[in-house]
């Protein structure tokens, strides 16, 4: 059954401004915090002079150092902890990177806190540092040695098969550092209610915040509530505990006042994670018809000195095609930055840019049409595990897309197509894949005598539309109006609130909600299907408002995963499940036009055809595609976090200088969904969509630029000077 | 943010008095889109600001015989959208439309716009970066740094910061003049005399005295206005400063010969740049791809490429070429 199109359930709140985001709260007696940050690339603080800051009228606290007993390290998210990095500022004199907080100021007003922060003066001992992956002093480790639990993908004997291949492609690609820059700044309001700590913060991972701050402050996690009903854009920047929360909670406790911190835009470039620099050498071996015999993917991936943020590029590049021999080798390059992390399509974006660009080179080297070459290398089984894919409609994405896009009108010769105004025209294609991960979830559902159904479940509303998808599922199942469904997400008071990311949010929440619906129906004495008169059924039970609670885990996940999730730890599983491997798939088609003289590159149209399983909410799914494609265009043509190696840190730290795509950069974005439920995965049949829609866009753009100009683009972003 | 005095005069005369009486370093505040920004960054720290943005006297726009006149306090958006400006001086209108964002243009004034300051990342980035403009004698971090958008023309060893504005580039092509007022009365100066090159003192950016206020901008009427355009090339399609830009205006006689030509360059020089030699190269010529390109080459003949932005020399030449050809089409309309 297709899902009807009912819009966003929270649209009204959002457009009228009544939706309350993390730091929108202004409790009585609120105090305001601000960080002073390090202005050197690396070293130690010898002394920090806070006298001038303390003298600012209205300043209540200036804190430069916490005790290890009152504030413990939070642990790194990917190393069994809770935070985006293990390093907790304000615990020692170490300055690991430019922009690291060195003092926390709390004052009666934001103005006083800001002024005081500017007056903090530190003396430093400066140490040599390296920010670029090729800079002197950057050190590297092989991931499979340093992090054996994140092994490289290896199938067959790729080196030998490559060496023996009649056609060999060997290309190296560079992806820049990029920042998530969501509209909503990283911010929180923390408040003690007796011994209970309440944290209002827009986060994708309320569970980790609860447990992380509890561990840091030695609290019982049950005494911490984290409330995050809406998020003004996360894109990975809000997926873990941030190092400001512990210090903020301690300051609030000392002052006995609620404290708010909104980190200014400039500081957010250093206080949170970012997409690391990565370099990809791709070698493809093929027969003269373009059939792949071997692929080798060597990646250098930036991380910090204090954490090894793992690379997982080869997870998708080994599965795009029927490659019998695959060799992955990922190196982690340690540099003096805050720990990088997940930014929308963290691994898949850069990996697909590199791999799908190389596949285009192969198509030209073998004289094959890029769509046909991809179809000829399709596979129904996972080449890595030999398991079947739970569903893979990638060929359909390609053929449907080619038809819809008018691919057959493309003249394959580079530089051969021109628009009426003399612009060079290029058409490019690329595919993308995103692993399907599913996390355990808890859902609580109750029905009231007023006919309303309330559901609380694991999941966070980041604008992707999870609230709408849940409300729609409940409304459709029970036959009640969607406005009678109240959805509570992002709230540790109703569910553990495991991390929502990696596009698994909907695929995780919906099966739990589905299960809760079955239980609720039983409690209401209703049949397994059909419309339920909720108000009447509730009255008939004789209870005020019957409530059910259910749990769900991903396919083949042991129930213990729920305990991990309840402890705030990462517990998503996939994409390899006991009986199948699960990915969502997409084909992207892009047209670029390059001005004949001043060489501005424009994208008049883009098409995405996605296989994301069942489409859970058509309106929000469509918006996910638009958002993803815009992100892909921005990744390909605009965004780069600039580093001056003499100073460290990032230099273009405002929305004016960090060039995200603007409306005027975006033209037509067309899309189509295969909309086939993946019933091996769950009864609901939903795979992921949010990240998928940008994966492959950058390669499609780069391939289109090649088609327009004959010049290969192996480095992002592609700017005017690259096509002059 | 430091505390500062905030003065709201109720007339231009009152503003002049307040400025004359004020502590050194006091600044006029118009739309605040440059000044407040730089105050928040700690680059500017005036002890007082004198807010003129509500003075109706300063917002008048007139397009009568002989000249256009824009009160210094008129908003960028109003001037950009003025029907006469759009029809008769497209380059002026376009230079404003292609600047900043709608929100900023609604707030910012055409007077304040002239005195906006460079976007050099080291100038704005904080005290830890050497910058002779912000902190004289501290060196110039851009010389060996991220200089992709720095100046190709008019730079010195002390500073290579680009003048970022668009409006002044279009104005300079039309021989605009400024009326300014101070305790010594009013005076008029050509816009071309307002901005100065950095030389060995990059702190000094313009020739206005500390106690002077811009009253209005006047543009002598010229038929070249109709045959004009402002062409701006940037890293994205909107909300970005120019990598290269050109204001071009031409008058053609019945045979298509160029009888008047104006070229202003933006995004490439330390001040709004008039390319007079390039203009001369076209006089008496037919406007063709070849002569337009030649004019572009003349305009950039003295360019000194920066390390990572050398492509902007060729891009600038092409920008001038395209701008001239568009201006020629406008002139022939
Ligand atoms: C994000 C961003 C993007 C931008 N993009 C562009 C762009 O693409 N192109 C472009 O051209 N500009 C751009 N700008 C700059 C913008 O156009 C200027 O900030 C604006 O025009 C300044 O006008 P204002 O009235 O706000 O000046 P203010 O900030 O109030 O003043 C600026 C300066 O002028 C002085 N001043 C103001 N009025 C007078 C007067 N009457 N007499 C004497 N001195 C005066 C002030 O003392 C101050 O030094 C951008 C700005 C921002 C913040
Ligand atoms: S170019 Fe000028 S403004 Fe920029 S750092 Fe050098 S001196 Fe400062």
mmCIF file of C-alpha atoms in Angstrom, chain A residues 39 98 111 114-115 118-119 121 266 595-602 638 642-644 646-647 651 655-660 662 664-665 719-721 724, chain B residues 1-3 40-41 119 121-122 124-125 128-130 141-142 144-146 148 231-239 241 243 308 311 314-315 318-319 322:
data_model
loop_
_atom_site.group_PDB
_atom_site.id
_atom_site.type_symbol
_atom_site.label_atom_id
_atom_site.label_comp_id
_atom_site.label_asym_id
_atom_site.label_seq_id
_atom_site.Cartn_x
_atom_site.Cartn_y
_atom_site.Cartn_z
ATOM 1 C CA UNK A 39 44.371 31.211 19.868
ATOM 2 C CA UNK A 98 43.179 26.117 17.824
ATOM 3 C CA UNK A 111 26.632 40.822 26.582
ATOM 4 C CA UNK A 114 30.761 37.870 25.673
ATOM 5 C CA UNK A 115 32.730 40.889 26.773
ATOM 6 C CA UNK A 118 37.097 38.579 24.992
ATOM 7 C CA UNK A 119 39.100 39.819 27.977
ATOM 8 C CA UNK A 121 44.246 36.497 28.217
ATOM 9 C CA UNK A 266 32.832 31.157 14.628
ATOM 10 C CA UNK A 595 29.854 29.396 -19.207
ATOM 11 C CA UNK A 596 31.934 29.766 -22.324
ATOM 12 C CA UNK A 597 34.081 32.602 -20.961
ATOM 13 C CA UNK A 598 34.011 33.124 -17.203
ATOM 14 C CA UNK A 599 33.452 29.416 -16.575
ATOM 15 C CA UNK A 600 30.877 29.522 -13.845
ATOM 16 C CA UNK A 601 29.567 26.003 -13.321
ATOM 17 C CA UNK A 602 25.828 25.687 -12.947
ATOM 18 C CA UNK A 638 31.205 24.969 -3.004
ATOM 19 C CA UNK A 642 40.189 26.411 4.704
ATOM 20 C CA UNK A 643 43.355 25.890 6.711
ATOM 21 C CA UNK A 644 46.413 28.077 6.946
ATOM 22 C CA UNK A 646 51.018 28.294 9.828
ATOM 23 C CA UNK A 647 48.186 28.898 12.255
ATOM 24 C CA UNK A 651 39.968 30.176 8.812
ATOM 25 C CA UNK A 655 28.320 31.552 6.926
ATOM 26 C CA UNK A 656 29.545 34.281 4.620
ATOM 27 C CA UNK A 657 33.033 32.813 4.238
ATOM 28 C CA UNK A 658 32.137 29.111 4.379
ATOM 29 C CA UNK A 659 30.317 28.871 1.067
ATOM 30 C CA UNK A 660 27.319 26.599 1.413
ATOM 31 C CA UNK A 662 22.443 29.268 -1.634
ATOM 32 C CA UNK A 664 20.360 30.889 -6.397
ATOM 33 C CA UNK A 665 22.744 27.948 -6.876
ATOM 34 C CA UNK A 719 35.716 25.840 -8.787
ATOM 35 C CA UNK A 720 36.100 28.299 -11.618
ATOM 36 C CA UNK A 721 39.882 27.997 -11.648
ATOM 37 C CA UNK A 724 39.399 27.882 -16.822
ATOM 38 C CA UNK B 1 31.694 43.515 22.836
ATOM 39 C CA UNK B 2 32.806 46.538 24.855
ATOM 40 C CA UNK B 3 30.511 49.231 26.097
ATOM 41 C CA UNK B 40 31.744 42.186 17.405
ATOM 42 C CA UNK B 41 34.955 40.856 15.900
ATOM 43 C CA UNK B 119 36.945 40.891 4.003
ATOM 44 C CA UNK B 121 40.263 36.709 6.752
ATOM 45 C CA UNK B 122 43.331 37.706 8.737
ATOM 46 C CA UNK B 124 38.798 39.856 10.635
ATOM 47 C CA UNK B 125 40.149 36.676 12.208
ATOM 48 C CA UNK B 128 46.661 36.232 16.641
ATOM 49 C CA UNK B 129 47.030 36.958 12.926
ATOM 50 C CA UNK B 130 49.535 39.559 11.878
ATOM 51 C CA UNK B 141 49.607 37.206 7.249
ATOM 52 C CA UNK B 142 47.985 37.155 3.830
ATOM 53 C CA UNK B 144 52.206 33.960 2.582
ATOM 54 C CA UNK B 145 48.726 32.757 3.410
ATOM 55 C CA UNK B 146 45.290 32.172 1.956
ATOM 56 C CA UNK B 148 42.988 33.477 -3.308
ATOM 57 C CA UNK B 231 29.172 41.954 -14.184
ATOM 58 C CA UNK B 232 30.147 40.077 -11.054
ATOM 59 C CA UNK B 233 31.815 36.676 -10.918
ATOM 60 C CA UNK B 234 31.830 34.941 -7.546
ATOM 61 C CA UNK B 235 32.115 31.570 -5.907
ATOM 62 C CA UNK B 236 28.356 31.167 -5.674
ATOM 63 C CA UNK B 237 25.437 32.754 -7.458
ATOM 64 C CA UNK B 238 24.407 35.059 -4.648
ATOM 65 C CA UNK B 239 25.554 36.255 -1.237
ATOM 66 C CA UNK B 241 31.861 39.022 -2.724
ATOM 67 C CA UNK B 243 36.261 37.168 -7.346
ATOM 68 C CA UNK B 308 46.694 31.128 -5.067
ATOM 69 C CA UNK B 311 43.672 32.703 -12.193
ATOM 70 C CA UNK B 314 42.632 35.879 -16.783
ATOM 71 C CA UNK B 315 39.183 35.703 -15.192
ATOM 72 C CA UNK B 318 37.224 37.779 -19.440
ATOM 73 C CA UNK B 319 34.916 39.551 -16.999
ATOM 74 C CA UNK B 322 31.838 40.083 -21.246
#
